[in-house]
PDB file of C-alpha atoms in Angstrom:
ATOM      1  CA  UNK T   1       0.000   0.000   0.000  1.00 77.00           C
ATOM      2  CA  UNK T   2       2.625   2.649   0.871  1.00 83.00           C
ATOM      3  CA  UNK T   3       4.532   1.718  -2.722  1.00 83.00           C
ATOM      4  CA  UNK T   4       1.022   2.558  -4.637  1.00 84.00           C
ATOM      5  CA  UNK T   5       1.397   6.134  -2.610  1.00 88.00           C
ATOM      6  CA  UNK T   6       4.645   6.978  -2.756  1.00 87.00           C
ATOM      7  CA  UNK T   7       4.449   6.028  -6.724  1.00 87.00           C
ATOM      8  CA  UNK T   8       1.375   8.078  -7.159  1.00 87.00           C
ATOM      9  CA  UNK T   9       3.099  11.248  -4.831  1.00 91.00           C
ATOM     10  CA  UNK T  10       5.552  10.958  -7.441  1.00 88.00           C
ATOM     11  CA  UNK T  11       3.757  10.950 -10.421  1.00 89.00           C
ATOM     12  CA  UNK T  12       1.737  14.278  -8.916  1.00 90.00           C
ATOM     13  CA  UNK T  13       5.072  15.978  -8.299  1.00 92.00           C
ATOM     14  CA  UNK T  14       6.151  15.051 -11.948  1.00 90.00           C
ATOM     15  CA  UNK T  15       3.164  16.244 -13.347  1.00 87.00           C
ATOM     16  CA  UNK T  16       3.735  19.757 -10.729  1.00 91.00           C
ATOM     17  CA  UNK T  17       7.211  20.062 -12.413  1.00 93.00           C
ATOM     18  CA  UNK T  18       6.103  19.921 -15.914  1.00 88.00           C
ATOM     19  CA  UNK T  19       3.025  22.497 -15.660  1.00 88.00           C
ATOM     20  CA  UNK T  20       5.730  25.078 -13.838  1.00 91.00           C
ATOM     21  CA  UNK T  21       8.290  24.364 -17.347  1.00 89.00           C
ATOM     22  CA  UNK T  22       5.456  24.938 -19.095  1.00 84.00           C
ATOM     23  CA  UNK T  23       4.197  27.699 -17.534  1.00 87.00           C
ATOM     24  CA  UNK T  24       7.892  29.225 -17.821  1.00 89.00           C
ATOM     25  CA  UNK T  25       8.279  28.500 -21.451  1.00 84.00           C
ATOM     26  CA  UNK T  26       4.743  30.118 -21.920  1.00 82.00           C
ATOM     27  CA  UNK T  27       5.633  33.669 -19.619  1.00 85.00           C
ATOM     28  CA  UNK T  28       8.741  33.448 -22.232  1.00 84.00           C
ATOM     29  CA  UNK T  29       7.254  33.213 -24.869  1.00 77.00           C
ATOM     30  CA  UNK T  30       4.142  35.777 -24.217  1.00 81.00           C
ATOM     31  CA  UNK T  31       7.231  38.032 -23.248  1.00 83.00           C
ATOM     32  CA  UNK T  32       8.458  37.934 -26.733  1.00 78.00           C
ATOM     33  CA  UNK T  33       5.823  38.187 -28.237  1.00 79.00           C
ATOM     34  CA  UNK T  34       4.824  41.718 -26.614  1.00 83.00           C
ATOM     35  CA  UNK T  35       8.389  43.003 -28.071  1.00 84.00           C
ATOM     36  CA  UNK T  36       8.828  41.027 -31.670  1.00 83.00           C
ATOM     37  CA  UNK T  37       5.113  39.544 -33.140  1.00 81.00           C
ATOM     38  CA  UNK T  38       7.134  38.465 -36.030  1.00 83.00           C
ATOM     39  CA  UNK T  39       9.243  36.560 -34.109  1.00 81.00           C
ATOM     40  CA  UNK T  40       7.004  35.016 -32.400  1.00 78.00           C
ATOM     41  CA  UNK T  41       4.740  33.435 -35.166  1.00 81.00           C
ATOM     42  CA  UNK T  42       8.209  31.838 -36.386  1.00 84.00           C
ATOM     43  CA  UNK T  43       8.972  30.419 -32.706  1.00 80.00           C
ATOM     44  CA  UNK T  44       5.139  28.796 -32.621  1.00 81.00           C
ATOM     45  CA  UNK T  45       5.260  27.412 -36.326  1.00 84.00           C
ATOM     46  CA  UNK T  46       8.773  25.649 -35.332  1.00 88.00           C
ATOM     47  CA  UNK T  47       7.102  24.572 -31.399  1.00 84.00           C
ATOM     48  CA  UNK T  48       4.416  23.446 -33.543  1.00 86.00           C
ATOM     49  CA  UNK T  49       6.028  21.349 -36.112  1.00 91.00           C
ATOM     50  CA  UNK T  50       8.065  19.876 -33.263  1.00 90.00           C
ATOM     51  CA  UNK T  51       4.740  18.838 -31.846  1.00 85.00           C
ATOM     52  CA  UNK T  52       3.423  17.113 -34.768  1.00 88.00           C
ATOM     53  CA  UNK T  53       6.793  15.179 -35.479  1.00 89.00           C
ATOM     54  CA  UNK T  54       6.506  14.082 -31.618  1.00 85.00           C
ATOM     55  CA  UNK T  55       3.145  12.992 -32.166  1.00 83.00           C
ATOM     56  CA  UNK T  56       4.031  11.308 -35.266  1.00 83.00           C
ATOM     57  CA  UNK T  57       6.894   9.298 -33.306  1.00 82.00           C
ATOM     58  CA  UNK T  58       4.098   8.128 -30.861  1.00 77.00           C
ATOM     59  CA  UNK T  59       1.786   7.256 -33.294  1.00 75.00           C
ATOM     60  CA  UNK T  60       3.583   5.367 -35.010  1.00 74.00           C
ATOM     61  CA  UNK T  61       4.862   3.422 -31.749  1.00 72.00           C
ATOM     62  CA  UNK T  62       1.404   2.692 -30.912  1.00 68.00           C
ATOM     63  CA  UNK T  63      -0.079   1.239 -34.150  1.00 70.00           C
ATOM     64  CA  UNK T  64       3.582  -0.352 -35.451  1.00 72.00           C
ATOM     65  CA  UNK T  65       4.956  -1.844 -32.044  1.00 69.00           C
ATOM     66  CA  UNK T  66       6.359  -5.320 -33.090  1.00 72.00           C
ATOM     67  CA  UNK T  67       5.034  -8.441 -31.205  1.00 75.00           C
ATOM     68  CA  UNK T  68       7.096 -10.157 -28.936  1.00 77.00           C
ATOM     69  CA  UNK T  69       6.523 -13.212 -31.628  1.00 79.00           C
ATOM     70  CA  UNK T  70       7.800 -11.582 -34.510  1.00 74.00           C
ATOM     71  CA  UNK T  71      11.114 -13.987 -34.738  1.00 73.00           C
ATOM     72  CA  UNK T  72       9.067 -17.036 -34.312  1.00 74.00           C
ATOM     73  CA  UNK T  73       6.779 -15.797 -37.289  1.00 77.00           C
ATOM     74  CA  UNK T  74       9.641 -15.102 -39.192  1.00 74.00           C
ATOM     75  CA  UNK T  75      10.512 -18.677 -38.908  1.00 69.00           C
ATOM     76  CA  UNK T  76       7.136 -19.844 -39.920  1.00 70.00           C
ATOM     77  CA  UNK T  77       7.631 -17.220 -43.386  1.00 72.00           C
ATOM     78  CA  UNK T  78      10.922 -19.235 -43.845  1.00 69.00           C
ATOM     79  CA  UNK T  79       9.540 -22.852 -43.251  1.00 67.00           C
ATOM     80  CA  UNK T  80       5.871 -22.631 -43.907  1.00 69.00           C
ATOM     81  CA  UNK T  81       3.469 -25.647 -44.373  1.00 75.00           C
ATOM     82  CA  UNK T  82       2.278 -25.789 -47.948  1.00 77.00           C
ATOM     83  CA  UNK T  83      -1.889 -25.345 -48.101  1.00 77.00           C
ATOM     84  CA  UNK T  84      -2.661 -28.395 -49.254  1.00 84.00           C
ATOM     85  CA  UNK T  85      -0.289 -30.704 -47.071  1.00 84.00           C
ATOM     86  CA  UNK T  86      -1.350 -31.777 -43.382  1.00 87.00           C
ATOM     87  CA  UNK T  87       0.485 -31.405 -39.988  1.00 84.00           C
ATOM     88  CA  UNK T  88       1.506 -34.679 -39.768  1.00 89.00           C
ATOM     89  CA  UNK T  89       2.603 -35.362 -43.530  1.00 89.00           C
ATOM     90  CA  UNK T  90       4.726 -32.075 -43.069  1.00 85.00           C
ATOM     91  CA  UNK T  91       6.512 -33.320 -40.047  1.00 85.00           C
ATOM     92  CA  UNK T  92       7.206 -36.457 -41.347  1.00 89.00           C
ATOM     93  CA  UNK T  93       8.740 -35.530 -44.751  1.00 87.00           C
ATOM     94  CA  UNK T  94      10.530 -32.721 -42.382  1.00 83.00           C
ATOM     95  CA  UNK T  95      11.737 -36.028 -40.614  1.00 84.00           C
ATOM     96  CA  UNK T  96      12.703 -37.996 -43.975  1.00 87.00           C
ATOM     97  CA  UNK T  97      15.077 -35.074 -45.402  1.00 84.00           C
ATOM     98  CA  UNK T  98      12.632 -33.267 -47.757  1.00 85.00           C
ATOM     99  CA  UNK T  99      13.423 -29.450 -48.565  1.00 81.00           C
ATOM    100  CA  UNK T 100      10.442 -27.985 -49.465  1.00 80.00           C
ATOM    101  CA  UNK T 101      12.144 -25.269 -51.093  1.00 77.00           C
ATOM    102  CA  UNK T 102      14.777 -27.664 -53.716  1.00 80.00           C
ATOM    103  CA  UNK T 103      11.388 -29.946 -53.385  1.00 84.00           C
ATOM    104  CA  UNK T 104      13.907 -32.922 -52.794  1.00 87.00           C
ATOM    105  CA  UNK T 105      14.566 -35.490 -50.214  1.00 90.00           C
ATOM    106  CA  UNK T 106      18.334 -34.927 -48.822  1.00 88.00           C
ATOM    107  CA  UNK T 107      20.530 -37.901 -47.085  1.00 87.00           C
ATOM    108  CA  UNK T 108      21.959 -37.014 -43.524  1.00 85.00           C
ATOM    109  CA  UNK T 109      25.204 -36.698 -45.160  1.00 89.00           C
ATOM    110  CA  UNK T 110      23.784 -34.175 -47.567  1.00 87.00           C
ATOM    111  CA  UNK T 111      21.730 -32.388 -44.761  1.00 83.00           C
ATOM    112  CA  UNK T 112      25.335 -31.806 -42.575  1.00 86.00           C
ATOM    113  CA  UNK T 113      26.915 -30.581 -45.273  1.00 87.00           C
ATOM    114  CA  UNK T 114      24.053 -27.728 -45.977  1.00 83.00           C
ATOM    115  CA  UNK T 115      23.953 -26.902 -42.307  1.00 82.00           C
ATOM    116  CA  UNK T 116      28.195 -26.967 -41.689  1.00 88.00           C
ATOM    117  CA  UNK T 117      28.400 -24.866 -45.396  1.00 88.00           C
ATOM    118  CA  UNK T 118      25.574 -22.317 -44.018  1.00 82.00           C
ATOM    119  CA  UNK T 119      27.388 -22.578 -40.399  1.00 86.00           C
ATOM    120  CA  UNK T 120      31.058 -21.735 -41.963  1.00 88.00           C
ATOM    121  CA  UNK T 121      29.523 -18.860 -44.162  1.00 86.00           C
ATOM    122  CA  UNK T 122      28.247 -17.195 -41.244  1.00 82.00           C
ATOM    123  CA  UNK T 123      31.453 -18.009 -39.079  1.00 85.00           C
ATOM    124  CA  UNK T 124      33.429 -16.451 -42.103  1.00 86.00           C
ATOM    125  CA  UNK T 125      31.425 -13.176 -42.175  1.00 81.00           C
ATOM    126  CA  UNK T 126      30.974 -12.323 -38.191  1.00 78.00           C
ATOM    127  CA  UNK T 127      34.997 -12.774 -38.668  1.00 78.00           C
ATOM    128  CA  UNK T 128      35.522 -10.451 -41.687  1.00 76.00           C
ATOM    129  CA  UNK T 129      33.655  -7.963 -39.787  1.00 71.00           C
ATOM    130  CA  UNK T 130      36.091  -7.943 -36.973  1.00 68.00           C
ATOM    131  CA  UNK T 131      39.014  -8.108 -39.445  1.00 69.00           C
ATOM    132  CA  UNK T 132      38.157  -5.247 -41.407  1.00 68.00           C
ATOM    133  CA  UNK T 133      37.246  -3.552 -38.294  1.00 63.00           C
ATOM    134  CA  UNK T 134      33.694  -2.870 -38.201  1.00 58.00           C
ATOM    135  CA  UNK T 135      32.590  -4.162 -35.053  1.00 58.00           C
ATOM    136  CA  UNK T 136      31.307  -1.396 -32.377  1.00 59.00           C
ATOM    137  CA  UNK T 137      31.245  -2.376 -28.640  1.00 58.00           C
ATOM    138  CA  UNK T 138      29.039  -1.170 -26.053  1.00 55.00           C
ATOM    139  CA  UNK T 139      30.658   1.787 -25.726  1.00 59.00           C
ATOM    140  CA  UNK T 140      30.633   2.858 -29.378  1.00 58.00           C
ATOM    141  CA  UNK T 141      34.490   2.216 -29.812  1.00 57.00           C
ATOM    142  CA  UNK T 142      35.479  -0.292 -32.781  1.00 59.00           C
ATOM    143  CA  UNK T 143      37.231  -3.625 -31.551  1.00 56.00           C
ATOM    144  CA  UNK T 144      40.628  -4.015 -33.013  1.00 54.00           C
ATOM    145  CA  UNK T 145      40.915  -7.711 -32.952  1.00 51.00           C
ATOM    146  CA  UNK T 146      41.833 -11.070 -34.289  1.00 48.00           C
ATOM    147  CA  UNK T 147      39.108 -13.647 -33.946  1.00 45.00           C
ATOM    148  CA  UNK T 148      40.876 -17.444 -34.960  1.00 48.00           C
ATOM    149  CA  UNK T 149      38.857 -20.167 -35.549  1.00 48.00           C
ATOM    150  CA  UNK T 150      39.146 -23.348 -34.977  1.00 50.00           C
ATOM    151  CA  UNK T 151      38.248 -26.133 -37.565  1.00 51.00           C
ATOM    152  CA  UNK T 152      37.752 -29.654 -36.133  1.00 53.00           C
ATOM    153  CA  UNK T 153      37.746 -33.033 -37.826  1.00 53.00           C
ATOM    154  CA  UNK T 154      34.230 -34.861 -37.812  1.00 55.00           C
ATOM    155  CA  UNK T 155      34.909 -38.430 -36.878  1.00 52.00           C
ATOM    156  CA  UNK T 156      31.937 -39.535 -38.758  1.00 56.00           C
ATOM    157  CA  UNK T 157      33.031 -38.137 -42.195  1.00 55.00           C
ATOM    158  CA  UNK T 158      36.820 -37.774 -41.261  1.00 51.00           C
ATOM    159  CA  UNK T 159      36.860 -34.634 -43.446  1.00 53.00           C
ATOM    160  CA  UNK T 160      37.422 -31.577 -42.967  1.00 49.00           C
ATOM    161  CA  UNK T 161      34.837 -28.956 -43.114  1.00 47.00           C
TER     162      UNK T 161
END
């Protein structure tokens, strides 16, 4: 009970501070506009069109906020059930190897291959980026480093990848 008050004291003294800024800014600007009319008109257009860009920016929060889905519907865009194929028929081709998208059934062989070649492609790209320098850390400085990987043998295949 005394959190819900002491968070709703604070929200009336916010609310107290911004009226007084506003109040300020307004004595200010009546001020100027006694001495310099002219002026004045130019300071509300620009107040103005900083209102309506503000108001945009919240709009557009409001209608476009992403859901807290949107990577797991991404995946569904990338691996999406065909209409006329059922749940289970889906899974179980998934199961057997099929790519929907070469619309042909893969060996395991052929299916760790994809994934290492996809794997390595990626590996090779997060590491150009920190050889040619383009990485930013947290504090906006770029990384100046070496990044080595390491390449094991797969017992299975015994091959390199």
């Amino acid at each position: 009970m005394l959190v819900i008050i002491l968070i709703f004291i604070g929200i009336v003294l916010i609310g107290l501070i911004l009226l007084f800024c506003l109040a300020c800014v307004m004595d200010k600007v009546w001020a100027v506009a006694k001495v310099n009319p002219k002026k004045t008109k130019y300071i509300i257009s620009f107040l103005f069109i900083i209102l309506i860009i503000a108001g945009g920016f919240g709009i557009k929060k409001l209608f476009y906020e992403r859901s807290p889905y949107h990577f797991w519907y991404d995946i569904l865009k990338k691996n999406s059930i065909p209409f006329n194929i059922s749940q289970e028929e889906f899974e179980k081709k998934n199961r057997e190897g099929y790519c929907w998208r070469d619309r042909r059934y893969y060996t395991k062989k052929e299916l760790w291959h994809k994934a290492m070649k996809s794997l390595t492609e990626r590996m090779i790209f997060e590491n150009s980026l920190f050889w040619n320098d383009d990485v930013l850390g947290a504090n906006g400085v770029k990384h100046g480093l070496l990044v080595i990987v390491k390449v094991r043998i797969i017992a299975e295949y015994g091959e390199f990848l």
